[in-house]
GROMACS .gro file of C-alpha atoms in nm:
model
  101
    1MET     CA    1   4.224   2.593   1.729
    2LEU     CA    2   3.914   2.813   1.740
    3GLY     CA    3   3.915   3.149   1.912
    4GLU     CA    4   3.651   3.287   2.148
    5ALA     CA    5   3.475   3.481   1.871
    6GLU     CA    6   3.442   3.170   1.651
    7LEU     CA    7   3.314   2.962   1.944
    8GLU     CA    8   3.058   3.228   2.031
    9THR     CA    9   2.945   3.239   1.667
   10LEU     CA   10   2.903   2.861   1.662
   11ARG     CA   11   2.712   2.868   1.993
   12LEU     CA   12   2.475   3.133   1.859
   13ARG     CA   13   2.420   2.938   1.537
   14LYS     CA   14   2.343   2.627   1.742
   15GLU     CA   15   2.088   2.819   1.952
   16LEU     CA   16   1.928   2.954   1.637
   17LEU     CA   17   1.898   2.604   1.488
   18VAL     CA   18   1.743   2.471   1.808
   19LEU     CA   19   1.489   2.756   1.812
   20LYS     CA   20   1.403   2.695   1.445
   21SER     CA   21   1.357   2.325   1.518
   22ASP     CA   22   1.126   2.401   1.811
   23THR     CA   23   0.927   2.641   1.595
   24ALA     CA   24   0.890   2.382   1.318
   25ARG     CA   25   0.782   2.119   1.572
   26LEU     CA   26   0.514   2.347   1.716
   27ARG     CA   27   0.393   2.440   1.368
   28LEU     CA   28   0.365   2.072   1.277
   29LEU     CA   29   0.168   1.995   1.594
   30SER     CA   30  -0.067   2.283   1.518
   31GLU     CA   31  -0.123   2.160   1.162
   32LEU     CA   32  -0.188   1.805   1.284
   33GLN     CA   33  -0.446   1.927   1.536
   34ARG     CA   34  -0.618   2.132   1.266
   35ALA     CA   35  -0.614   1.839   1.023
   36ARG     CA   36  -0.792   1.616   1.275
   37LYS     CA   37  -1.095   1.845   1.289
   38PRO     CA   38  -1.387   1.762   1.057
   39GLU     CA   39  -1.448   2.133   0.997
   40HIS     CA   40  -1.106   2.157   0.835
   41TRP     CA   41  -1.190   1.888   0.581
   42LEU     CA   42  -1.530   2.039   0.504
   43ASN     CA   43  -1.363   2.375   0.447
   44GLU     CA   44  -1.098   2.216   0.222
   45ALA     CA   45  -1.363   2.032   0.020
   46SER     CA   46  -1.570   2.347  -0.029
   47GLN     CA   47  -1.262   2.545  -0.135
   48ALA     CA   48  -1.165   2.273  -0.382
   49ALA     CA   49  -1.516   2.277  -0.526
   50ARG     CA   50  -1.496   2.655  -0.569
   51ARG     CA   51  -1.152   2.641  -0.729
   52HIS     CA   52  -1.236   2.354  -0.968
   53PRO     CA   53  -1.611   2.356  -1.039
   54VAL     CA   54  -1.588   2.161  -1.366
   55LEU     CA   55  -1.378   1.886  -1.208
   56THR     CA   56  -1.615   1.870  -0.912
   57ALA     CA   57  -1.915   1.840  -1.142
   58GLY     CA   58  -1.742   1.568  -1.344
   59LEU     CA   59  -1.655   1.372  -1.031
   60GLY     CA   60  -2.013   1.405  -0.910
   61VAL     CA   61  -2.151   1.273  -1.238
   62GLY     CA   62  -1.901   0.986  -1.237
   63LEU     CA   63  -1.990   0.889  -0.882
   64GLY     CA   64  -2.359   0.906  -0.966
   65VAL     CA   65  -2.312   0.677  -1.264
   66MET     CA   66  -2.109   0.435  -1.051
   67ALA     CA   67  -2.379   0.438  -0.782
   68LEU     CA   68  -2.652   0.359  -1.036
   69GLN     CA   69  -2.442   0.084  -1.192
   70SER     CA   70  -2.371  -0.071  -0.853
   71LEU     CA   71  -2.743  -0.075  -0.773
   72ARG     CA   72  -2.830  -0.238  -1.105
   73HIS     CA   73  -2.536  -0.483  -1.129
   74PRO     CA   74  -2.358  -0.516  -0.795
   75VAL     CA   75  -2.136  -0.809  -0.901
   76ALA     CA   76  -2.004  -0.626  -1.208
   77THR     CA   77  -1.927  -0.321  -0.998
   78LEU     CA   78  -1.728  -0.524  -0.747
   79GLY     CA   79  -1.519  -0.673  -1.027
   80TRP     CA   80  -1.454  -0.328  -1.171
   81LEU     CA   81  -1.361  -0.189  -0.832
   82GLY     CA   82  -1.127  -0.485  -0.773
   83ARG     CA   83  -0.946  -0.416  -1.099
   84LEU     CA   84  -0.922  -0.047  -1.009
   85GLY     CA   85  -0.777  -0.138  -0.669
   86GLY     CA   86  -0.518  -0.365  -0.831
   87LEU     CA   87  -0.420  -0.091  -1.072
   88GLY     CA   88  -0.393   0.159  -0.787
   89SER     CA   89  -0.170  -0.080  -0.593
   90THR     CA   90   0.058  -0.123  -0.894
   91VAL     CA   91   0.081   0.253  -0.950
   92LEU     CA   92   0.159   0.309  -0.581
   93SER     CA   93   0.434   0.046  -0.588
   94ALA     CA   94   0.588   0.201  -0.899
   95TRP     CA   95   0.567   0.547  -0.740
   96LYS     CA   96   0.750   0.427  -0.429
   97LEU     CA   97   1.014   0.254  -0.642
   98PHE     CA   98   1.090   0.558  -0.855
   99ASN     CA   99   1.052   0.806  -0.569
  100LYS     CA  100   1.344   0.645  -0.381
  101LYS     CA  101   1.584   0.750  -0.656
   0.00000   0.00000   0.00000
């Protein structure tokens, strides 16, 4: 049987865990509220562009080429985007399958 000192230790540990849980819950709510603001996403995008300027430039060029192609040949672009969507769906399914293990 447990003595008074052990019971007090367990009670204090329980209180600490409850306080940590409350703190984590409040932190999560704060992060969710911040993530819902458009300013947050603009700030994140600008920081990503500053951290990876070459990647940002490459993505911009790629999107520009895709935009021009879609204006010139809209049917071909839709077929290409459909294949890309199918590939993305397959990759996501494989990710979920292997992530469970």
